[in-house]
XYZ file of C-alpha atoms in Angstrom:
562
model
C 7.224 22.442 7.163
C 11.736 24.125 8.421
C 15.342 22.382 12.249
C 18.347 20.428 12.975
C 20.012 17.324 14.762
C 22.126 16.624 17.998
C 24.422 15.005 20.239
C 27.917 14.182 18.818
C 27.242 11.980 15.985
C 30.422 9.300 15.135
C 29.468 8.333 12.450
C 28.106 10.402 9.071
C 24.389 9.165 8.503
C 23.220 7.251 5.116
C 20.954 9.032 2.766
C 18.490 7.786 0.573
C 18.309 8.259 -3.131
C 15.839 6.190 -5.315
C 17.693 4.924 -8.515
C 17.311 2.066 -10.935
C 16.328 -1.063 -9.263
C 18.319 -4.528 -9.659
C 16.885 -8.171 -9.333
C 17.462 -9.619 -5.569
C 17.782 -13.404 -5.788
C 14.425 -13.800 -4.182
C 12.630 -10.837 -5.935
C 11.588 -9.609 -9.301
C 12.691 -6.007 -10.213
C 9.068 -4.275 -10.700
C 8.562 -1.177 -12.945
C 6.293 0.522 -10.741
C 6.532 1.762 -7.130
C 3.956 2.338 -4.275
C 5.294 4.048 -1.783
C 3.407 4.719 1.571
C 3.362 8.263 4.062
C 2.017 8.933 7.132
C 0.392 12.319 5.869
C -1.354 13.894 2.909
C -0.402 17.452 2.196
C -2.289 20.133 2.897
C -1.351 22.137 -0.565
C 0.913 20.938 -3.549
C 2.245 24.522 -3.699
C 5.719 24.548 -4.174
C 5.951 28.029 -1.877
C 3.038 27.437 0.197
C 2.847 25.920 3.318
C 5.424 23.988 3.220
C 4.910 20.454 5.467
C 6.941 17.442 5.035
C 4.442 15.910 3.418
C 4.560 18.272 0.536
C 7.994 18.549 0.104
C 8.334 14.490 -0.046
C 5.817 13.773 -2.793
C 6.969 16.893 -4.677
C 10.291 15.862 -5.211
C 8.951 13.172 -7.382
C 7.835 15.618 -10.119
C 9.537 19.043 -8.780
C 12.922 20.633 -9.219
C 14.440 24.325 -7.685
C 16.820 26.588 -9.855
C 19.396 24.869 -6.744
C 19.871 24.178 -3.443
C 22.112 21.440 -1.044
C 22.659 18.063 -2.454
C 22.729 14.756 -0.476
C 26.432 15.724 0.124
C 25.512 18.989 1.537
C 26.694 20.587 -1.540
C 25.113 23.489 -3.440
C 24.030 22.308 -6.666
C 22.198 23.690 -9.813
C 18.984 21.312 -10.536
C 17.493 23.567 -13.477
C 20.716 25.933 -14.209
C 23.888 25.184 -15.488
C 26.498 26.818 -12.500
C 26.196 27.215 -9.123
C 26.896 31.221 -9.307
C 29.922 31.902 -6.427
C 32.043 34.600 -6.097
C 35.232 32.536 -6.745
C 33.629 31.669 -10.287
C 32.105 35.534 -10.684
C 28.712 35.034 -11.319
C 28.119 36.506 -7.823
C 29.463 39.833 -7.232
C 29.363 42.296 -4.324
C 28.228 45.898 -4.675
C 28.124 48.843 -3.108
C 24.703 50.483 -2.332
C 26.120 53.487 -0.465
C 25.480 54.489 3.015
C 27.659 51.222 3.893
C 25.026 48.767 2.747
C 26.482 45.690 0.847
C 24.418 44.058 -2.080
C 25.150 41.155 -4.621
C 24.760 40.570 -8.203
C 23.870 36.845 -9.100
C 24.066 35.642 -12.849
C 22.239 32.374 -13.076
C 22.090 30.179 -16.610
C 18.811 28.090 -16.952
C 19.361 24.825 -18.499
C 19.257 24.742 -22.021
C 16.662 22.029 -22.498
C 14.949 22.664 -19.253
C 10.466 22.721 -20.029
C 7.683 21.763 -17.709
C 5.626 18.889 -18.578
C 3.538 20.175 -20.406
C 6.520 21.369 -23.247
C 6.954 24.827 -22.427
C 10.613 25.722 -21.991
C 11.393 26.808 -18.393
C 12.586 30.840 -18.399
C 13.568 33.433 -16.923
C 10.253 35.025 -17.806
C 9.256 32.203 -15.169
C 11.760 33.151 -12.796
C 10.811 37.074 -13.141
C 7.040 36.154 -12.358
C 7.810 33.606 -9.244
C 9.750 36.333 -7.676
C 6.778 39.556 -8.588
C 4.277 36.689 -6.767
C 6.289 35.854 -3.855
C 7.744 39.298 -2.706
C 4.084 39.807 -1.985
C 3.402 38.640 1.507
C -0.447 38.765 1.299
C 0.206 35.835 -1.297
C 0.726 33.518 1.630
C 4.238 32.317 0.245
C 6.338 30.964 3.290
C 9.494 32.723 2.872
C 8.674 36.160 1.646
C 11.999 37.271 2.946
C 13.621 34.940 -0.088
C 11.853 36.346 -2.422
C 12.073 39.800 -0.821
C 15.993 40.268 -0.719
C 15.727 40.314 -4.051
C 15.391 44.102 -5.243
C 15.160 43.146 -9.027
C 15.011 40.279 -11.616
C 17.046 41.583 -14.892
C 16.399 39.312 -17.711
C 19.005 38.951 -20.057
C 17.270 36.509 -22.173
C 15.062 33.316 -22.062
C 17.601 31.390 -20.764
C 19.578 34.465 -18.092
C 18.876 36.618 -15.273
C 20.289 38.141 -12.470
C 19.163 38.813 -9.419
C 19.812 41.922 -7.587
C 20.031 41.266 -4.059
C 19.512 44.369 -1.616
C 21.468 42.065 1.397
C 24.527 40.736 0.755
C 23.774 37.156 2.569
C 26.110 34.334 2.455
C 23.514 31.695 1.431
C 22.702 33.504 -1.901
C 22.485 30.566 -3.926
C 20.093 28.579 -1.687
C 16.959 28.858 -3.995
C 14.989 25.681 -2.160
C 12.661 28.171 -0.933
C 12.131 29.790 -4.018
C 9.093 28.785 -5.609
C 9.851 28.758 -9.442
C 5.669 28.956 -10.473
C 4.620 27.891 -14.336
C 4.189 32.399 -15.761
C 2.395 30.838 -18.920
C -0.253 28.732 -16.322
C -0.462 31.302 -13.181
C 0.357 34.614 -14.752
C -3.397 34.225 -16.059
C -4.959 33.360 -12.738
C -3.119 36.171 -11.017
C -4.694 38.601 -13.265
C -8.534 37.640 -12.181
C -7.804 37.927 -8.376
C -9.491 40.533 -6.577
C -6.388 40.667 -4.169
C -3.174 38.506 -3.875
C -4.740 37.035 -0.648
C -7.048 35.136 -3.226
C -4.277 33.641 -4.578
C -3.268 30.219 -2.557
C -7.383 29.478 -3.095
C -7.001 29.907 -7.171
C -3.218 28.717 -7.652
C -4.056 25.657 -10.592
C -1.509 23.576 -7.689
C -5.011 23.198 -5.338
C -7.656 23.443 -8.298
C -5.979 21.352 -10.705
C -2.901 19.940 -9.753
C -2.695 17.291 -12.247
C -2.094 19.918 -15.189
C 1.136 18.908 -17.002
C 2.459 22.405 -16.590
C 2.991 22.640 -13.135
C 5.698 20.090 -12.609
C 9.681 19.971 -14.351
C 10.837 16.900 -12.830
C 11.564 13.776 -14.215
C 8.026 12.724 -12.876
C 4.502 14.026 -13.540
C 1.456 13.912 -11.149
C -1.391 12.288 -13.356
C -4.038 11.422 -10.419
C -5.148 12.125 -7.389
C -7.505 11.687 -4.644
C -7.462 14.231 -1.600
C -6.320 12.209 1.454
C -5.803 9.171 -0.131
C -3.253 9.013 -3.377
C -0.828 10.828 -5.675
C 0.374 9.132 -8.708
C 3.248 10.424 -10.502
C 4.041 8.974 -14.453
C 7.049 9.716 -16.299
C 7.431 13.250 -17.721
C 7.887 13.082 -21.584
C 9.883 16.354 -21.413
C 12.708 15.807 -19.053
C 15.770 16.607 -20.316
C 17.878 14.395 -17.807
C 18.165 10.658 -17.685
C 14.869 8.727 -18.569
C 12.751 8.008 -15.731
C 12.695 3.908 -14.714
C 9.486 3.561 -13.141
C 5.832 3.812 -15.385
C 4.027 4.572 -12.223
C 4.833 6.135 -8.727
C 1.865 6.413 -6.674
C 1.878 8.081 -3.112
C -0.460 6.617 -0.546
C -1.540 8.587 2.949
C -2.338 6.240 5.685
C -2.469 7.981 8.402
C -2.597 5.060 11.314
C 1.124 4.011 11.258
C 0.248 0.600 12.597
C -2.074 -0.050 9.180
C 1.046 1.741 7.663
C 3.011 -1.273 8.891
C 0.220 -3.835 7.964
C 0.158 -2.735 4.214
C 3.792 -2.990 4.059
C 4.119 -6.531 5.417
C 1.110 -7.429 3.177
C 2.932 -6.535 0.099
C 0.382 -3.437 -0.785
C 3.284 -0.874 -0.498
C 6.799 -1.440 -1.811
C 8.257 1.114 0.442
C 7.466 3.490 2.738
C 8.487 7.011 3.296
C 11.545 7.620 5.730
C 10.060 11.165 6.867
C 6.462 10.066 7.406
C 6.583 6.442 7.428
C 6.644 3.737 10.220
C 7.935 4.970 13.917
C 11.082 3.991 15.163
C 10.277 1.514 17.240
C 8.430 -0.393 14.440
C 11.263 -0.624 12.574
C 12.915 -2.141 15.335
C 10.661 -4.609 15.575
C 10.640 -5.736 12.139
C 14.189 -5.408 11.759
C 13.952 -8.281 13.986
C 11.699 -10.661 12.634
C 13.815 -13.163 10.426
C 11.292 -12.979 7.579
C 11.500 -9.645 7.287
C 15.002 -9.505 7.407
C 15.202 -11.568 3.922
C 12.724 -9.145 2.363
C 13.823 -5.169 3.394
C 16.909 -3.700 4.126
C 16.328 -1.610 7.522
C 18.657 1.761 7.795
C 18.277 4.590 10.370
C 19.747 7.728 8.820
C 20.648 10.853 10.488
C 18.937 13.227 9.042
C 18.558 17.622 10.230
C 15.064 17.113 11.911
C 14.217 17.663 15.423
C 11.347 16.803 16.963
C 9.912 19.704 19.629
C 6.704 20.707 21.270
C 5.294 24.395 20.276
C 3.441 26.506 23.069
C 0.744 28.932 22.344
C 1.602 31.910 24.792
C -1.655 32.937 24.785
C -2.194 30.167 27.342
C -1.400 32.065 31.142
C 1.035 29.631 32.112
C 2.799 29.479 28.899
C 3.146 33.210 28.491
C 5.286 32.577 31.982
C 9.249 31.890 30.864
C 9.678 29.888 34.345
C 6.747 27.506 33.628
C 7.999 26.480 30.255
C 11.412 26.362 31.581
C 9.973 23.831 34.198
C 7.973 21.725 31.592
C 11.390 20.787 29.998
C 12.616 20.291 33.175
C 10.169 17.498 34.419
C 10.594 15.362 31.630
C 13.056 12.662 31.201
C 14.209 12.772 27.779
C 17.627 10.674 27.773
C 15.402 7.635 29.561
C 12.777 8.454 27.229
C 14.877 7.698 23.877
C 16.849 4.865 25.316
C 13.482 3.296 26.220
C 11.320 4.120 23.311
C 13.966 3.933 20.590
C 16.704 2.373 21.800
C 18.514 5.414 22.167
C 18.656 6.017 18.727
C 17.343 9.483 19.151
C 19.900 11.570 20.945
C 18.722 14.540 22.941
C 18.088 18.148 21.532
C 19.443 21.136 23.380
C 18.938 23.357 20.953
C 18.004 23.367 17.299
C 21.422 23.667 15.718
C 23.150 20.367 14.850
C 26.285 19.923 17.035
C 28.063 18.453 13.540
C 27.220 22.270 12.435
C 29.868 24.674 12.059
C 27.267 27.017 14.237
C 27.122 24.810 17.456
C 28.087 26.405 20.395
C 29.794 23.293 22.682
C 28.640 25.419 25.712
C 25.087 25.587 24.954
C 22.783 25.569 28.113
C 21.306 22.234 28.927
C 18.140 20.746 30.724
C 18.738 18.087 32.581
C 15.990 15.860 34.135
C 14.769 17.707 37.731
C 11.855 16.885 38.942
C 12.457 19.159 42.266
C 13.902 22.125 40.762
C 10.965 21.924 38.036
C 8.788 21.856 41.108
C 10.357 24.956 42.725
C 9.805 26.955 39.447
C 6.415 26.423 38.993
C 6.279 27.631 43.042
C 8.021 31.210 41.987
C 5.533 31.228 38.727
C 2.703 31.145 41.466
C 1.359 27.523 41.307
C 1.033 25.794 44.216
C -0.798 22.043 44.522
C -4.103 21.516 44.075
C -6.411 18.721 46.579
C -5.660 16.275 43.510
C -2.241 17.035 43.105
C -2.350 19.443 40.244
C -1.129 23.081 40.625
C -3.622 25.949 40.833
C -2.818 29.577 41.071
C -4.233 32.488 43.604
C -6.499 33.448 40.735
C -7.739 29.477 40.521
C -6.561 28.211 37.516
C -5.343 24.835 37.001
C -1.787 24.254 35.635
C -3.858 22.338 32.733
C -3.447 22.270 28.845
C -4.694 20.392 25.926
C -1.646 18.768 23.966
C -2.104 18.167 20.213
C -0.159 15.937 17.520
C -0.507 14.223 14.261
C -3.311 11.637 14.711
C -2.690 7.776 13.968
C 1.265 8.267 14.774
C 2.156 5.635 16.998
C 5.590 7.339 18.164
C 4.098 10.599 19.058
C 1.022 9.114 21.049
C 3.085 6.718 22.873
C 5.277 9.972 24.079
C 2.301 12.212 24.723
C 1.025 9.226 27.118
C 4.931 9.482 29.083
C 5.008 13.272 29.275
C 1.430 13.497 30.865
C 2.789 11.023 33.499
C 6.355 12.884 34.177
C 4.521 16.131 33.961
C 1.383 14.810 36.393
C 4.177 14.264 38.959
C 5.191 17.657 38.698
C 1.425 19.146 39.071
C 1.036 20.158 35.541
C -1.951 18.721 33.655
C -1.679 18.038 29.801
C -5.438 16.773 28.235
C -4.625 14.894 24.854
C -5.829 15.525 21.883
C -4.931 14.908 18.779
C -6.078 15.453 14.875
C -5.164 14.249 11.573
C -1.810 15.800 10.065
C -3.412 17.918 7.557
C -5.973 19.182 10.066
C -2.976 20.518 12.338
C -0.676 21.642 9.462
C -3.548 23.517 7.553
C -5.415 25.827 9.897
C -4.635 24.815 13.170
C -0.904 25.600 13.630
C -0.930 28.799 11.773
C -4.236 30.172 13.100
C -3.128 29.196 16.204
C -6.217 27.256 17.022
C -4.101 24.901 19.452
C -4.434 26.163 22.862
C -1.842 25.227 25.064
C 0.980 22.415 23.146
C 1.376 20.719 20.059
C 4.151 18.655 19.029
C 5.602 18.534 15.323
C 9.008 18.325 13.600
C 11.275 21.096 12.099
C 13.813 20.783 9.511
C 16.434 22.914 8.413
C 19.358 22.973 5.316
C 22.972 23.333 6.598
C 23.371 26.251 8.949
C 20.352 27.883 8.061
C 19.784 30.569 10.343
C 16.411 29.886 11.523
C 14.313 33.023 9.626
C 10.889 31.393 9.355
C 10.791 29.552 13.119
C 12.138 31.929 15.589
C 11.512 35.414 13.791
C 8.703 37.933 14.040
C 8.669 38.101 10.665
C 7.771 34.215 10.469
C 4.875 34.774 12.413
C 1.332 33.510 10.941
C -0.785 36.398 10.336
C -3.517 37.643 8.523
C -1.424 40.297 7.073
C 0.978 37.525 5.578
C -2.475 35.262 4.893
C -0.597 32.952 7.656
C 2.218 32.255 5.716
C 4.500 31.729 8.303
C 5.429 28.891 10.708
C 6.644 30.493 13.929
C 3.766 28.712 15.311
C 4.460 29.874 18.586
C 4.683 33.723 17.566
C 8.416 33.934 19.505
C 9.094 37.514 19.128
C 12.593 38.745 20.494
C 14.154 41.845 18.922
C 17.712 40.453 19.692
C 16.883 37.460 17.733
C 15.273 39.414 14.956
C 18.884 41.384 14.638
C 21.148 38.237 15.311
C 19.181 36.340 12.197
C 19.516 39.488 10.020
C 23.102 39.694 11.073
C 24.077 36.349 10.478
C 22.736 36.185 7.051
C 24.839 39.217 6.167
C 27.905 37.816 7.252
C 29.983 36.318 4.649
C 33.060 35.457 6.778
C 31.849 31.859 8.578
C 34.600 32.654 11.188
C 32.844 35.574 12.666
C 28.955 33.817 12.268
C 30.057 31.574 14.660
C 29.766 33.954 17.793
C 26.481 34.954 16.357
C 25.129 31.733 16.597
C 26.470 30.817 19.774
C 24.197 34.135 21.101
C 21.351 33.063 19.156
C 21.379 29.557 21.476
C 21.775 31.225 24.396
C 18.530 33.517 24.189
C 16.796 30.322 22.441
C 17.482 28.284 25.459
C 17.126 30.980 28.132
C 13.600 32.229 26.824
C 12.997 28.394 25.712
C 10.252 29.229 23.049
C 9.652 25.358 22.576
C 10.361 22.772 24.260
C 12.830 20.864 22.100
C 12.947 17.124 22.580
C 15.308 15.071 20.181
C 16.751 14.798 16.574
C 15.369 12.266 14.876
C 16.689 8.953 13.247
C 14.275 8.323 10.326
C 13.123 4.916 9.313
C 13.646 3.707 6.050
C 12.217 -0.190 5.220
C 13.751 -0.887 1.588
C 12.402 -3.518 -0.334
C 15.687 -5.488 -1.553
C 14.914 -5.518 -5.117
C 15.115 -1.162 -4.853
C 18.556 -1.441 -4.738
C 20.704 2.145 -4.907
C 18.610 3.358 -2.179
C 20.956 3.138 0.306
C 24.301 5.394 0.047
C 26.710 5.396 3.132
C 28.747 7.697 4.082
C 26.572 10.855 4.047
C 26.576 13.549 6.671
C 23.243 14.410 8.074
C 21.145 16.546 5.693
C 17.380 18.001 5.704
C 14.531 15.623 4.989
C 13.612 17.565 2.169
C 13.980 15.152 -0.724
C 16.938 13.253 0.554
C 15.572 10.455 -1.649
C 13.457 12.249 -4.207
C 15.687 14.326 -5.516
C 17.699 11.468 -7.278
C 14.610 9.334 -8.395
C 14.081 8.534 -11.773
């Protein structure tokens, strides 16, 4: 589901990008691929509720107009140029009153259909954008879709999009849903309301219709909770797809995850939402899995942070959350669960970003002056040790993760401990990922914490985390995925600022104020970036590709399968 990385990094991380296999010595090059995942996605909507679990298995079968490459490059995936105002398809205009606006000229690819044979358009585009500017459809980034003030079709094959903003990040289209018109345009037209929409959409009631997918991959079967399986795509105009079969399998328990693997029953496993860290470790290890995988840790723009419903009476309190990240030890933490692989988040923005502010507040490890906030907040100790107020409530709250992940359960067991010693009470419990990710987190049916990753593309200003307007609602059918409903006006006009900045030079003091209220009002509680895990059988070879700056998890190594 949106998130960054930290600490000075020395190195530039390896991404992953599945290409044509090539014979190890001791294995035979297979033309099919079972890849395991940690999570099943809530919806295969390519604009709706977006989860890393989604995003993953779409890439398989999905392409945007464009967005970042593994080299942190814009790129066109459907069109033919990046549109830039050194090249001209971009152009800034005037709107009067001193308002700035842009004209973008994109060119679809020539040869560019969905799988079912019907030529991608701009007819396509025109409709995507009419569907998402609609925030009752439940889209996750209205605000993409609503800078846009206009779709002009020039033909089947041009548009151009009149922007109403003039935003720096015009061609980042990763967001932007590009639906089948000739497959959805239809089901639009029998809804009652657009809030019927994400129940209807043929990507939940039939998502193994040809038409829905553009990549070089197709998804052919499925089985809710269990597998995807993705077959080549007869239409795709790029380079002929190498594998017959992909298929996708959820198990949920990472230490079966592990099993399977070491069994032979997957091939590889998922880097985003495959084994924990300290699995890897393990196996890296063991001598006869050493002559079968390749083990890499890549750096990749996802932090992992704990979300706080402020509805809870402590929460609501800035001085109690601001002690809760005091009285945990994260540096001993990472170097004892991971090695200390996983450096230490401060704040969401990646200090390799050109946004990072080097003077960003930091939370060290104090027990006592953790301890002395939660006396100002009102909570003194209880007979048993935990804090109750003068109104009698207990410092107490349920924490919630992704069931059957061995990484997050083992640190929900150490922060209960450090946080018991501080008189703060967290009760554990957990459900399975699409359980949290579907209703829970965006209905805000978690009560006090729950911990989950965000991503985030190369300084992207953080629109659908930390503004109002990424707030689940009804009004927005919970589109959203400010899960913690952070509202702070300054914020709201520091993110609206920052996109309309085209200078970088003069974004960078906007970011640095965007950290400071982030880490003064602490809206989560934000842990550490995370090293992803990435077991590679050694017969997938052209997986592995140094040299790579950190990027988003978003289809690091789905965007160049075929």
């Amino acid at each position: 589901m949106v998130k960054t990385v930290l600490k000075q990094l020395a190195t530039a991380a390896m991404v992953l990008q599945l290409l044509i296999p090539e014979a190890a010595p001791a294995q035979a090059v297979k033309d099919t691929l079972v890849v395991g995942m940690s999570q099943y996605p809530s919806s295969l909507h390519p604009g709706i509720e977006p989860t890393t679990a989604k995003t993953f298995a779409m890439r398989f079968g999905y392409r945007p107009i464009s967005t970042y490459n593994d080299d942190n490059k814009m790129q066109c995936f459907l069109c033919t140029e990046v549109p830039t105002l050194a090249n001209g398809r971009a152009k800034v205009v005037d709107l009067g009153g001193g308002k700035k606006g842009l004209t973008v000229r994109y060119t679809l690819h020539p040869q560019a259909k969905w799988a079912d044979g019907t030529p991608i358009t701009s007819k396509d585009v025109a409709f995507s954008w009419s569907l998402g500017a609609k925030p009752e459809s439940g889209f996750a980034r209205p605000d993409v879709y609503q800078r846009i003030s206009k779709v002009e079709i020039l033909d089947d094959k041009n548009f151009v999009f009149h922007m109403s903003r003039a935003e720096y990040d015009f061609a980042e289209l990763f967001a932007f849903a590009l639906i089948p018109a000739h497959l959805e345009e239809p089901v639009v037209k029998t809804l009652a309301s657009p809030t019927d929409y994400n129940k209807n959409t043929l990507y939940n009631r039939s998502p193994t219709n040809a038409g829905l997918w553009n990549g070089p991959y197709k998804l052919t079967q499925i089985q809710s909770g269990a597998f995807m399986v993705f077959e080549p795509n007869p239409f795709w105009w790029g380079q002929k797809p190498y594998f017959k079969r992909i298929t996708i399998k959820t198990i949920e328990n990472t230490a079966t995850l592990e099993a399977n693997l070491r069994s032979g029953d997957l091939d590889f496993v998922a880097g985003p939402l495959g084994l924990s860290i300290d699995q890897a470790l393990a196996m890296s290890k063991d001598p006869a899995m050493q002559q079968k995988f390749n083990f890499e840790f890549p750096m990749l723009l996802v932090y992992e942070q704990i979300h706080m419903n402020r509805n809870h009476p402590a929460l609501a309190d800035k001085g109690v959350r601001q002690a809760l990240l005091l009285g945990i030890d994260r540096e001993t933490l990472v170097k004892q669960l991971v090695e200390g692989k996983f450096p230490v988040a401060h704040s969401w923005v990646n200090p390799q970003e050109p946004g990072y502010d080097l003077n960003v507040m930091k939370y060290p490890f104090d027990a006592n002056k953790a301890k002395n906030l939660l006396d100002q907040a009102g909570f003194k100790p209880g007979a048993d040790g935990i804090r109750v107020n003068a109104a009698g409530q207990r410092l107490s709250m349920e924490y919630m993760t992704t069931a059957g992940n061995k990484q997050r359960e083992l640190i929900q067991q150490v922060l209960q401990n450090q946080w018991k010693k501080i008189g703060a009470e967290v009760i554990i419990k957990n459900v399975p990922a699409r359980t949290l990710f579907g209703e829970t987190l965006k209905k805000q049916q978690f009560t006090g914490l729950a911990e989950l990753a965000w991503t985030s593309n190369p300084e992207a200003p953080p629109s659908d985390t930390l503004s109002t307007a990424g707030i689940p609602t009804a009004a927005n059918n919970y589109a959203g995925v400010n899960y913690t409903h952070f509202s702070n006006p300054t914020m709201d006009k520091l993110i609206d600022e920052i996109k309309r900045e085209l200078d970088p030079a003069k974004r960078k003091p906007l970011w640095a104020e965007m950290q400071k209220i982030y880490t003064e009002e602490v809206p989560v509680l934000p842990l550490f970036f995370r090293t992803d895990v990435y077991v590679v059988p050694k017969w997938l070879t052209g997986v592995l590709r140094p040299g790579q700056k950190p990027t988003a998890y978003f289809g690091a190594e789905t965007w160049g399968v075929r």
